[in-house]
Coordinates of C-alpha atoms and ligand atoms in Angstrom, one line a residue:
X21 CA -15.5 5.1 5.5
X22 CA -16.1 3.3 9.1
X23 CA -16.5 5.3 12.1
X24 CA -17.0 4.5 15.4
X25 CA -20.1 3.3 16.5
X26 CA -21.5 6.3 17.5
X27 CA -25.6 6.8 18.7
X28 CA -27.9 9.5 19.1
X29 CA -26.5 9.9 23.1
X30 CA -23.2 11.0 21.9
X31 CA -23.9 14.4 22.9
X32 CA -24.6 16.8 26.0
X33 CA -27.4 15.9 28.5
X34 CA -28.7 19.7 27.9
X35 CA -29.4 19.3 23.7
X36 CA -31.6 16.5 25.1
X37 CA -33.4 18.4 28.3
X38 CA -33.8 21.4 25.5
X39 CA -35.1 18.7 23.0
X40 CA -37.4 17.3 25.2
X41 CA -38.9 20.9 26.0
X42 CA -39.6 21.7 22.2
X43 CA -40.9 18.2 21.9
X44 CA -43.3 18.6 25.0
X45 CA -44.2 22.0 23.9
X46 CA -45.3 21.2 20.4
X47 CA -42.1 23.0 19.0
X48 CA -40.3 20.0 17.5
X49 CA -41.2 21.4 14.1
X50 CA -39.9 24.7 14.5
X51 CA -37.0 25.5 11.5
X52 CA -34.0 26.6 12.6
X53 CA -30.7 27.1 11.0
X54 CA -27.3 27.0 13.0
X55 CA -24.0 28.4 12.0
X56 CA -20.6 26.3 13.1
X57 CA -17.6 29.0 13.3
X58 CA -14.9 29.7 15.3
X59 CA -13.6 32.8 16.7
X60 CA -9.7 32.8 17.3
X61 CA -6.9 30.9 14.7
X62 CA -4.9 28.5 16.4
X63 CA -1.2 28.6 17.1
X64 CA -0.6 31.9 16.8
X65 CA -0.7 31.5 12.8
X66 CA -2.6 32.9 9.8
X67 CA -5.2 30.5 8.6
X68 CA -6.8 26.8 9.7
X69 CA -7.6 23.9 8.0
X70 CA -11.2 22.7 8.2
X71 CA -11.3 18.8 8.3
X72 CA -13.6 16.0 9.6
X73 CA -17.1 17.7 7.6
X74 CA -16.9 13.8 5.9
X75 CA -17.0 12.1 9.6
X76 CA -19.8 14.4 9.9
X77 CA -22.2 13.7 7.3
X78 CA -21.5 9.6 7.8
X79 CA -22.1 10.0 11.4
X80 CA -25.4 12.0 10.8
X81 CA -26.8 9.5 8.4
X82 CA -26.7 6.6 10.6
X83 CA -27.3 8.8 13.8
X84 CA -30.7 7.0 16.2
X85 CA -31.1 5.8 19.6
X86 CA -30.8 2.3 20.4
X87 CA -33.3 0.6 22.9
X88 CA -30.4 0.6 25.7
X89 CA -30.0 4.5 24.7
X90 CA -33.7 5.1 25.6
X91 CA -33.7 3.1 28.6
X92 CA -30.7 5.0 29.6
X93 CA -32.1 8.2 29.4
X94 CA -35.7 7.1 31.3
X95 CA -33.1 6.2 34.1
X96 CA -31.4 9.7 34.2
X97 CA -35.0 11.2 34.4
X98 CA -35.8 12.0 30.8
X99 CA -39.7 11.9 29.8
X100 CA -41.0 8.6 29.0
X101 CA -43.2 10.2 26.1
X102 CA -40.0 11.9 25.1
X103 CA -37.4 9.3 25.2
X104 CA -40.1 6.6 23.1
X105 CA -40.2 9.5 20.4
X106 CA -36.7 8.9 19.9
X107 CA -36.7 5.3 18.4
X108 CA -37.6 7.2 15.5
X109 CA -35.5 10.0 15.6
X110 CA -33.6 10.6 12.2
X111 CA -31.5 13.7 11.2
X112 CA -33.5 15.1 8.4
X113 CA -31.7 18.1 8.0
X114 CA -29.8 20.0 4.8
X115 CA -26.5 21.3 5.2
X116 CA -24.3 23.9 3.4
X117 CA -20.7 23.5 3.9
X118 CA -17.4 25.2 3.2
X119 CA -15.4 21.9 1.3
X120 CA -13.5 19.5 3.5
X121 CA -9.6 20.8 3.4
X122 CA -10.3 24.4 3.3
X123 CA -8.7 27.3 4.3
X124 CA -10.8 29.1 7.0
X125 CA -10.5 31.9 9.0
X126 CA -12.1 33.1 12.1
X127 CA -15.9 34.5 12.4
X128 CA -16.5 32.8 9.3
X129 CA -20.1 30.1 9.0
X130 CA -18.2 27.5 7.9
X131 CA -20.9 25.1 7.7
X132 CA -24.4 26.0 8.4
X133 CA -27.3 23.5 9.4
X134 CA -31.2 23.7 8.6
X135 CA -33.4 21.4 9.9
X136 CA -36.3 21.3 12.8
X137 CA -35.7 22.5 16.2
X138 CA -35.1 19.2 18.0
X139 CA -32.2 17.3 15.2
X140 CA -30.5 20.5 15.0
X141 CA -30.0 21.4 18.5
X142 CA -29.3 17.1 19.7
X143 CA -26.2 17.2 16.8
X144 CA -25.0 20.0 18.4
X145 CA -22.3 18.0 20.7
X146 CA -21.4 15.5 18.1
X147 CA -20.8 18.1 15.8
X148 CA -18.7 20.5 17.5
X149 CA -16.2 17.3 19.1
X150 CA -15.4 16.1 15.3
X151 CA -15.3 19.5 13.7
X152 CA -13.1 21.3 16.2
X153 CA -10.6 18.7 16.8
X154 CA -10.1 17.6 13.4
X155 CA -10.0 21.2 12.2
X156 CA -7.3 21.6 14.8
X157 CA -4.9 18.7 14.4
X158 CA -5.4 19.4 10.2
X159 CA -4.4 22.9 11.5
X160 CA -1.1 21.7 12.9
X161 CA 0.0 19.0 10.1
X162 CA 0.0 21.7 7.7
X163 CA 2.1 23.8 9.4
X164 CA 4.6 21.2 9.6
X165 CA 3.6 20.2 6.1
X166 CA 4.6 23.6 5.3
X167 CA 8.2 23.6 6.7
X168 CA 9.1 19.9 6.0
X169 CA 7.8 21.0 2.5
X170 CA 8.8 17.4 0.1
X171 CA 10.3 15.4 2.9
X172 CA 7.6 12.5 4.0
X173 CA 5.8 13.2 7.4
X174 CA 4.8 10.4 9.3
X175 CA 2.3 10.2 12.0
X176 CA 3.4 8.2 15.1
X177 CA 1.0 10.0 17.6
X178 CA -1.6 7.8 19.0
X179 CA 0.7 6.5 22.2
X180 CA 0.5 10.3 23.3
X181 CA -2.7 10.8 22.1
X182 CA -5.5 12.1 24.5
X183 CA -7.7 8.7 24.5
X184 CA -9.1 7.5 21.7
X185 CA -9.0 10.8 19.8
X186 CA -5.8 9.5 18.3
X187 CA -7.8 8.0 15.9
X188 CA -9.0 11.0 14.4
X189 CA -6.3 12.3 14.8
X190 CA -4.3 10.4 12.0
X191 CA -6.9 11.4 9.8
X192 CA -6.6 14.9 10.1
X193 CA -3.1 14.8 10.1
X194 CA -3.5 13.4 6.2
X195 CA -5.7 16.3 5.2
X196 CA -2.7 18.4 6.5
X197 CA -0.4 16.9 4.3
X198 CA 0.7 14.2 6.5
X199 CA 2.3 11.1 4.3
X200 CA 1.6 8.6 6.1
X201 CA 0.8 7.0 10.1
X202 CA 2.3 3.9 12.2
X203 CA -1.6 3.5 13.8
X204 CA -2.7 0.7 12.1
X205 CA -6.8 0.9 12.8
X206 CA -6.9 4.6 11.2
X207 CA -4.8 3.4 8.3
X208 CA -6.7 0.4 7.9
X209 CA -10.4 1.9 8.6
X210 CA -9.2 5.3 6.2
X211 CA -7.5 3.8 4.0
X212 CA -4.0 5.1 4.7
X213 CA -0.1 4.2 3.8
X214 CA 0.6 2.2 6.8
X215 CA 4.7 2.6 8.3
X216 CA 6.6 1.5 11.2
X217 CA 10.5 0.8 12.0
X218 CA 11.2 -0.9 15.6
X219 CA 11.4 0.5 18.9
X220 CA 14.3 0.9 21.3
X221 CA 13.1 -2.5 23.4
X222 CA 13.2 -4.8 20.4
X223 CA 17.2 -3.9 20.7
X224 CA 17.6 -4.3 24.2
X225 CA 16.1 -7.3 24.2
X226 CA 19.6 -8.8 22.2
X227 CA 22.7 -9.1 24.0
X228 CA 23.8 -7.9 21.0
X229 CA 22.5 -4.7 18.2
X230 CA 24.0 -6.3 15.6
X231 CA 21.3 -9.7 16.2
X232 CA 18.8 -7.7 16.5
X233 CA 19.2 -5.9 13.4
X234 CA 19.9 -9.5 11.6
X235 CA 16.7 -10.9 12.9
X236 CA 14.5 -7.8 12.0
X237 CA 16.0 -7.6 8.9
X238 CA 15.8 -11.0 7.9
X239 CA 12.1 -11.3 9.0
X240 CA 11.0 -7.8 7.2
X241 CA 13.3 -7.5 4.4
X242 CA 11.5 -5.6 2.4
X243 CA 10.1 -2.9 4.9
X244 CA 13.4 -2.7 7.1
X245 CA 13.9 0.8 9.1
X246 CA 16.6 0.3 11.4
X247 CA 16.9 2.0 15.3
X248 CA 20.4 3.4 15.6
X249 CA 20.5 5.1 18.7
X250 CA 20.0 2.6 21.4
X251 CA 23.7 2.6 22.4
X252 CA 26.0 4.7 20.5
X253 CA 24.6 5.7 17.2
X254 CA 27.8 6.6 15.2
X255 CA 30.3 4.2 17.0
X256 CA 27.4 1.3 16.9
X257 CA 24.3 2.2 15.5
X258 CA 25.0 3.2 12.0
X259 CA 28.1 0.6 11.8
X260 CA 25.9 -2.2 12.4
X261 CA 23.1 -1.0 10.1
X262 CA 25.5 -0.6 7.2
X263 CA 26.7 -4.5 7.7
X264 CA 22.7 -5.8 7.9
X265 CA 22.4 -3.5 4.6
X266 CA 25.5 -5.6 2.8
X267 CA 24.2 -8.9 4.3
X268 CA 20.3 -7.7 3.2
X269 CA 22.1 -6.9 -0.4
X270 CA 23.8 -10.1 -1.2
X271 CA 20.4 -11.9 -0.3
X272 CA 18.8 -9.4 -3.4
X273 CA 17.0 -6.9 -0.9
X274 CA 17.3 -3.2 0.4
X275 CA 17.6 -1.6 3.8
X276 CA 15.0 1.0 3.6
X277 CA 16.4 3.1 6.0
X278 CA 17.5 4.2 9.9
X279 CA 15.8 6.0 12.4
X280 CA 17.3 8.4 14.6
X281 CA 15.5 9.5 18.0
X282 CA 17.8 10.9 20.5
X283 CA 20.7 13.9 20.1
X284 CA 21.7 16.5 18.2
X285 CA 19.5 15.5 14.3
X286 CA 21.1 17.5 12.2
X287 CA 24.7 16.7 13.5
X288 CA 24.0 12.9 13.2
X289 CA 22.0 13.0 10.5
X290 CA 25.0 14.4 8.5
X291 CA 27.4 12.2 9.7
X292 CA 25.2 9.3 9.2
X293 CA 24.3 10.3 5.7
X294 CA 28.1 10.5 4.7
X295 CA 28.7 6.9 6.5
X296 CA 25.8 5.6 4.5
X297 CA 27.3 7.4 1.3
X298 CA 30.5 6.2 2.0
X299 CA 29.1 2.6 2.1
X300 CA 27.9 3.0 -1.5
X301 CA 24.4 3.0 0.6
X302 CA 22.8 6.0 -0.9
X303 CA 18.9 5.5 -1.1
X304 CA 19.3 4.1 2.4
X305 CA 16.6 6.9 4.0
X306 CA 17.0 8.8 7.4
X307 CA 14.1 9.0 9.8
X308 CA 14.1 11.4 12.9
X309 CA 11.9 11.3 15.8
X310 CA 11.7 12.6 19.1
X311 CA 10.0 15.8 20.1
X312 CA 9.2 17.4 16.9
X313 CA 6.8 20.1 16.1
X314 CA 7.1 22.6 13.2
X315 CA 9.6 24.8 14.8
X316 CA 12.3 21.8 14.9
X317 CA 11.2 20.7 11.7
X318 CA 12.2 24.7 10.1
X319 CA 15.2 24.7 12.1
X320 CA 16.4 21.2 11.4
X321 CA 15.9 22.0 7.3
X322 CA 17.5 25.4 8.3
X323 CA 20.1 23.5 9.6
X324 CA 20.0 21.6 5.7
X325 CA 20.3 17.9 7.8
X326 CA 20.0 15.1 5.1
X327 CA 16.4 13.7 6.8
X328 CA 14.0 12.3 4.4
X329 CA 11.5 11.5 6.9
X330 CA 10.0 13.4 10.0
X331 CA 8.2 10.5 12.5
X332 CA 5.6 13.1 14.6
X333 CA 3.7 12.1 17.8
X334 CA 3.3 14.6 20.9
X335 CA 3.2 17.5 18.9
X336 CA 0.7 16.9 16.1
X337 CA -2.2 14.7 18.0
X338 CA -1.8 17.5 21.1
X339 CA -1.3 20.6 19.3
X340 CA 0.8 22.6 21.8
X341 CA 0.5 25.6 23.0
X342 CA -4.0 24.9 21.7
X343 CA -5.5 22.1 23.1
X344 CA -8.8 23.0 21.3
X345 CA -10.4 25.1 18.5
X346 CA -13.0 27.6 19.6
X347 CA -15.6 26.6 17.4
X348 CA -19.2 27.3 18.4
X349 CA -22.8 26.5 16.9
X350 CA -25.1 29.6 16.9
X351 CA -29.0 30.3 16.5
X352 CA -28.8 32.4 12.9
X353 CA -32.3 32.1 12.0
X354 CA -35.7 30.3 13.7
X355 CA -39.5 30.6 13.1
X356 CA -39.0 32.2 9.6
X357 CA -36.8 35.2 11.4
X358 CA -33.0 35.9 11.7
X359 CA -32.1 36.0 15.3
X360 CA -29.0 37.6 16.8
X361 CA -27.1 37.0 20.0
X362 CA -25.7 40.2 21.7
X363 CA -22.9 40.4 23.8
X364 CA -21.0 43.3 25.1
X365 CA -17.6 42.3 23.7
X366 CA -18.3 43.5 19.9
X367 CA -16.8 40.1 18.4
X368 CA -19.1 38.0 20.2
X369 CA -22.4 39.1 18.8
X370 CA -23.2 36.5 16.5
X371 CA -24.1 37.4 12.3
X372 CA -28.1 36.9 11.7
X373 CA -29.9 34.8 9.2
X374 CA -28.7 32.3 6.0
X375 CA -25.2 33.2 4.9
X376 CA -22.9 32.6 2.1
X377 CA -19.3 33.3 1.9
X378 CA -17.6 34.8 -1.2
X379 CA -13.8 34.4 -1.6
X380 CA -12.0 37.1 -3.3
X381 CA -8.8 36.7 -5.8
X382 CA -6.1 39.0 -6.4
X383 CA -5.2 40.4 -9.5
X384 CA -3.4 37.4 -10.9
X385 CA -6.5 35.0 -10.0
X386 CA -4.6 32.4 -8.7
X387 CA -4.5 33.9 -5.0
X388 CA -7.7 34.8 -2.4
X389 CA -6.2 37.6 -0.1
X390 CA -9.9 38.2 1.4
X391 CA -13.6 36.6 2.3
X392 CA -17.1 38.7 2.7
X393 CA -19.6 37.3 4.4
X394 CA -23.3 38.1 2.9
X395 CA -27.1 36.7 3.2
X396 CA -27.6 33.6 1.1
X397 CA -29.0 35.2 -2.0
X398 CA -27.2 38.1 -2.2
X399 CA -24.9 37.9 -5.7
X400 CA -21.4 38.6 -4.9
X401 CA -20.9 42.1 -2.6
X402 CA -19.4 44.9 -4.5
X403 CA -17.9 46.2 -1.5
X404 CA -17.0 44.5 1.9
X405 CA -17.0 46.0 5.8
X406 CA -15.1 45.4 8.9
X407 CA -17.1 43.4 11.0
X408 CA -16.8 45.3 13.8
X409 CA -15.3 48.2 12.8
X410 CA -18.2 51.0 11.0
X411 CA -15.1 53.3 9.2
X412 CA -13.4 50.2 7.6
X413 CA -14.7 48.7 3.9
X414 CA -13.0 47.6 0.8
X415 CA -14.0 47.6 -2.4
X416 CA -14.5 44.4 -4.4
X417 CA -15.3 46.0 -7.4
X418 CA -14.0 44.0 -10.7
X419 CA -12.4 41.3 -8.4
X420 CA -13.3 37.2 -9.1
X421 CA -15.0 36.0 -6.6
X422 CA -15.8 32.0 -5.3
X423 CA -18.8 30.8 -3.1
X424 CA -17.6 28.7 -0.8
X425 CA -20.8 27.2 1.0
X426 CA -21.9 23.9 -0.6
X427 CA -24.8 21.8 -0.3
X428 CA -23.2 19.2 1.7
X429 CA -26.7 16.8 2.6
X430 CA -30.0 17.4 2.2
X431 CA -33.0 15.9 3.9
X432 CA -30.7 14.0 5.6
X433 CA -28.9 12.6 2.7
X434 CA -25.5 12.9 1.5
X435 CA -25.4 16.0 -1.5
X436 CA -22.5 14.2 -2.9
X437 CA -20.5 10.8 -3.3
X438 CA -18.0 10.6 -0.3
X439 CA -14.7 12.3 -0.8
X440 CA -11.6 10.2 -0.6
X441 CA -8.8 10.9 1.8
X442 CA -6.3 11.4 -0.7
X443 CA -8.5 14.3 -2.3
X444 CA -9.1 16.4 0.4
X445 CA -5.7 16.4 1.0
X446 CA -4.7 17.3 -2.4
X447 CA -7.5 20.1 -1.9
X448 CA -5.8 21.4 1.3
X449 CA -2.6 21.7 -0.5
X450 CA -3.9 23.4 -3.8
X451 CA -5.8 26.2 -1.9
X452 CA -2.8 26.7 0.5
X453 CA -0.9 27.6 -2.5
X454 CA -3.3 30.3 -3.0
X455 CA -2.9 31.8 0.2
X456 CA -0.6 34.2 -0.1
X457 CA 3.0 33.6 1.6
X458 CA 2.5 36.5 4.1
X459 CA -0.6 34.6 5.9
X460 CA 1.3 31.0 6.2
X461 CA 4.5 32.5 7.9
X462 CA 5.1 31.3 11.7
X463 CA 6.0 34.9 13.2
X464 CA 2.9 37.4 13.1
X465 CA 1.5 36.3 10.3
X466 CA -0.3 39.6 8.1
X467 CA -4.3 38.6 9.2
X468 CA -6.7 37.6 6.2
X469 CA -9.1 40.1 5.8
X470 CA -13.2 38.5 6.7
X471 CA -15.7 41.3 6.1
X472 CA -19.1 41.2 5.9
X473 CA -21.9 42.7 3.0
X474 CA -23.9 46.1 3.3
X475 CA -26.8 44.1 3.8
X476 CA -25.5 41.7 6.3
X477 CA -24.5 44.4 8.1
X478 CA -27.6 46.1 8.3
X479 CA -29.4 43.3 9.2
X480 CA -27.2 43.0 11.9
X481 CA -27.6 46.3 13.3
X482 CA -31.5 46.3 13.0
X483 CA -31.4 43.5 15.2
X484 CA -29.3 45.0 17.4
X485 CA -31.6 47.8 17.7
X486 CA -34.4 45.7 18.2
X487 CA -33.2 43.8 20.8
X488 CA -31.1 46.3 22.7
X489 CA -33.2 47.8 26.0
Ligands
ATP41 N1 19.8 20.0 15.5 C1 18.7 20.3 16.2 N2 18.1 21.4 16.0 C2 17.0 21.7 16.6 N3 16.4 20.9 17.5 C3 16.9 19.7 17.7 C4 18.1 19.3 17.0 N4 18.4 18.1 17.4 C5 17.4 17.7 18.2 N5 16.5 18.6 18.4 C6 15.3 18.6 19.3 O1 15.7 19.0 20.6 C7 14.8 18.5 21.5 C8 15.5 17.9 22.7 O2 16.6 17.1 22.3 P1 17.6 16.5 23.4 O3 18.9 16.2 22.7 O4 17.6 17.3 24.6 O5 16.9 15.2 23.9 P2 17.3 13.7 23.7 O6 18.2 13.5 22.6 O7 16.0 13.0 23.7 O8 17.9 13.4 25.0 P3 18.3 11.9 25.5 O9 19.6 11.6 24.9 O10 18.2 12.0 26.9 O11 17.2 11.0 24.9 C9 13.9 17.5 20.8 O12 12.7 18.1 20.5 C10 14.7 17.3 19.5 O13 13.8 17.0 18.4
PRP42 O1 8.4 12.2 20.4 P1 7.1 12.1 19.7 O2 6.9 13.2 18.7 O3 5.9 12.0 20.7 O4 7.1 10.8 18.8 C1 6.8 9.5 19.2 C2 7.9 8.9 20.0 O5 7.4 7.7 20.4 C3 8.4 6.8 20.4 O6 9.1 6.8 21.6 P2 8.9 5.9 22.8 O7 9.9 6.2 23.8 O8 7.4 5.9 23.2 O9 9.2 4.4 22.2 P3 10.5 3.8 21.6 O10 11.1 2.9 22.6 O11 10.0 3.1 20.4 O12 11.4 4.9 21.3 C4 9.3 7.2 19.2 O13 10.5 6.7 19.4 C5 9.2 8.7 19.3 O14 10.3 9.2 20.0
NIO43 O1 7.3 2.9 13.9 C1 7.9 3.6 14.6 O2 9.0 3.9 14.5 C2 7.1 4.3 15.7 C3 5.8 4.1 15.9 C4 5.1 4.8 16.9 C5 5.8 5.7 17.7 N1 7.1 5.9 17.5 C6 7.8 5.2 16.5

């Protein structure tokens, strides 16, 4: 997997102030283990996807300063004796992870990192910008994923994209259970199905549609979507593409389909599917565009229009109404001793020490209705609290229960062989059919139940105690 060429100053000028303190200090050493979480579910719904952990580990094995980098930072008034130390800087760390395509929910240390002081706090940045937007835009495509259900998604969303973050966003829209994307770096550098049809200027650029479609098809016979709407898709549109699809025939090829992207898509879509039909034309595919999200997706299948493919942009790179996830990177442990941070809001205060999470099946074992949150060598809890809430617990008791922290890199080196793609998103998929129906649905979804151990929770409050005046 390529990335982009990212160096040790893609981060925030305070990891590297606070760096250069520890280093100054003689702390550099110290061990320190940071948790990654996020507080609130986007959108409203009932679970997230957590994507980009792959970008991650890549980015963290190549992760130094260049010369230029150092120089940099001696101009913005960084220690000379600091910013020299960092030719050699290497992320040595080890770090435990929830798999790549996961369901998550909020509160839970979805991916924990150990390491000294100084690399743990200067990924920080880096970490946070790949995690939470990825997790995000994975977040969305499986929502749509979810309503569009077999019918191919397609990713056309790096025109609207903010900056180059459409980039990443293609490949979280995969791990959502996006088909495929029209940007051809991210399907080239991730090694994903790359589709396009024509835009609206290719056809104005004709006196006549009916050229235009000749000339497209006769140059790209064997990958030919056809634009209908430019002037009058039922009167014009559709006409003309069902006379390229006889010419296209009689030369031994196939019209691969029409795209609509403008008016009512379930009205034409039916009408165009029955003059396709009627024209003997009926693996000719239709492709809509234009403003869709997961709600016009639902209502257009409500709606039972004949559309084989959904073309996405606005929607899935910006994921309206949420431009970001809340995810954070907390202190959980330093110096040999779990550290807490206390806030007056009861949800804020952040869960001490090494963690594991244990997921928790139903019944039938093939669906997790709940997560408990415990210390790292604790076996799986018999019995799981409310976080924030002393009267609340539920008993695991007799229940089958999954780990789902990982070692993910140790010492700086990858735990495992990269993941492809294709697998996570399989993975996304699988353990979204475990999630029981009540948790995936758009309208106040039932919230998944995130508790944490007797013995977290003690810890917790002893520290509390302790650090309370
Ligand atoms: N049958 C439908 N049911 C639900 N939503 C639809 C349907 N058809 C289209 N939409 C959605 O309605 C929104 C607005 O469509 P509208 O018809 O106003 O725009 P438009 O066709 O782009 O207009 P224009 O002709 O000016 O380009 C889009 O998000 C579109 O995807
Ligand atoms: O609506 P979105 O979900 O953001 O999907 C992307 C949009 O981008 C294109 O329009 P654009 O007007 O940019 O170009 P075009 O001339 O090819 O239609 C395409 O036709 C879609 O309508
Ligand atoms: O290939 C397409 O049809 C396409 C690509 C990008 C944006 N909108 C449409």
């Amino acid at each position: 997997m390529k990335n982009f060429s990212i160096t040790g100053i893609y981060t925030d000028l305070y990891q590297l102030t606070m760096a250069q303190v520890y280093f100054l200090t003689g702390k550099s050493h110290l061990h320190c283990c940071f948790d990654y979480f996020f507080r609130k579910l986007p959108f409203e719904g009932g679970y997230a996807v957590f994507a980009g952990l792959e970008n991650v580990i890549d980015l963290l094995q190549e992760l130094h300063f260049s010369k230029d980098d150092i120089d940099y930072l001696k101009d913005i008034g960084l220690k000379r004796e600091f910013a020299d130390s960092l030719e050699h800087f290497r992320f040595r760390g080890t770090i435990y992870a929830v798999k790549e395509g996961e369901i998550v929910f909020p509160n839970e240390p979805i991916l924990r990192v150990e390491g000294n002081i100084l690399e743990a706090q200067i990924i920080e940045t880096m970490l946070l910008n790949i995690l939470n937007f990825q997790s995000l835009i994975a977040t969305k495509a499986a929502r749509m994923k979810s309503v569009a259900g077999t019918k191919t998604l397609i990713d056309f969303g790096l025109r609207r994209a903010q900056g180059t973050g459409g980039y990443h966003a293609t490949r979280a829209a995969i791990i959502g259970g996006f088909d495929s994307t029209s940007n051809v770096k991210a399907a080239c550098d991730f090694g994903i199905p790359c589709v396009g049809t024509m835009a609206h200027s290719f056809v104005q650029s004709y006196d006549q549609e009916l050229s235009a479609f000749r000339d497209f098809a006769a140059n790209r016979p064997e990958h030919c979507v056809l634009l209908v709407d430019t002037y009058d898709t039922l009167r014009s549109g559709i006409p003309n593409a069902i006379t390229v699809a006889g010419e296209m025939k009689a030369r031994g090829h196939r019209l691969q389909g029409i795209r609509l992207d403008s008016g009512d898509l379930s009205y034409l879509s039916k009408h165009a599917r029955k003059m396709l039909d009627d024209a003997g034309l009926h693996d000719v595919k239709i492709t809509v565009s234009n403003q869709l999200d997961e709600w016009v997706i639902k209502s257009l299948q409500d709606q039972h229009a004949p559309i084989d493919i959904f073309g996405v942009g606005t929607s899935l790179v910006t994921a309206p109404p949420d431009a970001a996830l809340d995810g954070v990177y907390k202190l959980a442990y330093a110096d040999g001793k779990p550290r807490i941070k206390l806030s007056e809001n009861l949800k804020k205060i952040t869960l001490p020490d090494k963690k594991q999470i244990y997921r928790t099946y139903l019944k039938d074992e093939h669906h997790f209705d709940a997560d408990v949150i415990c210390l790292q060598d604790e076996k799986a809890p018999s019995v799981m609290h409310h976080p924030f809430e002393p009267d609340k617990s539920l008993s695991l008791t007799g229940r089958k229960q999954e780990p789902l922290l990982h070692l993910v890199m140790q010492n700086g080196k990858r735990g495992n062989t990269p993941i492809p793609l294709k697998d996570i998103a399989r993975y996304t998929q699988k353990r979204l059919r475990m999630l029981p129906e009540e948790h995936k649905r758009f309208h106040y979804p039932h919230t998944y139940k995130v508790g944490i151990s007797e013995q977290l929770r003690h810890e917790r409050d002893e520290l509390k105690r302790l650090h309370k005046p």
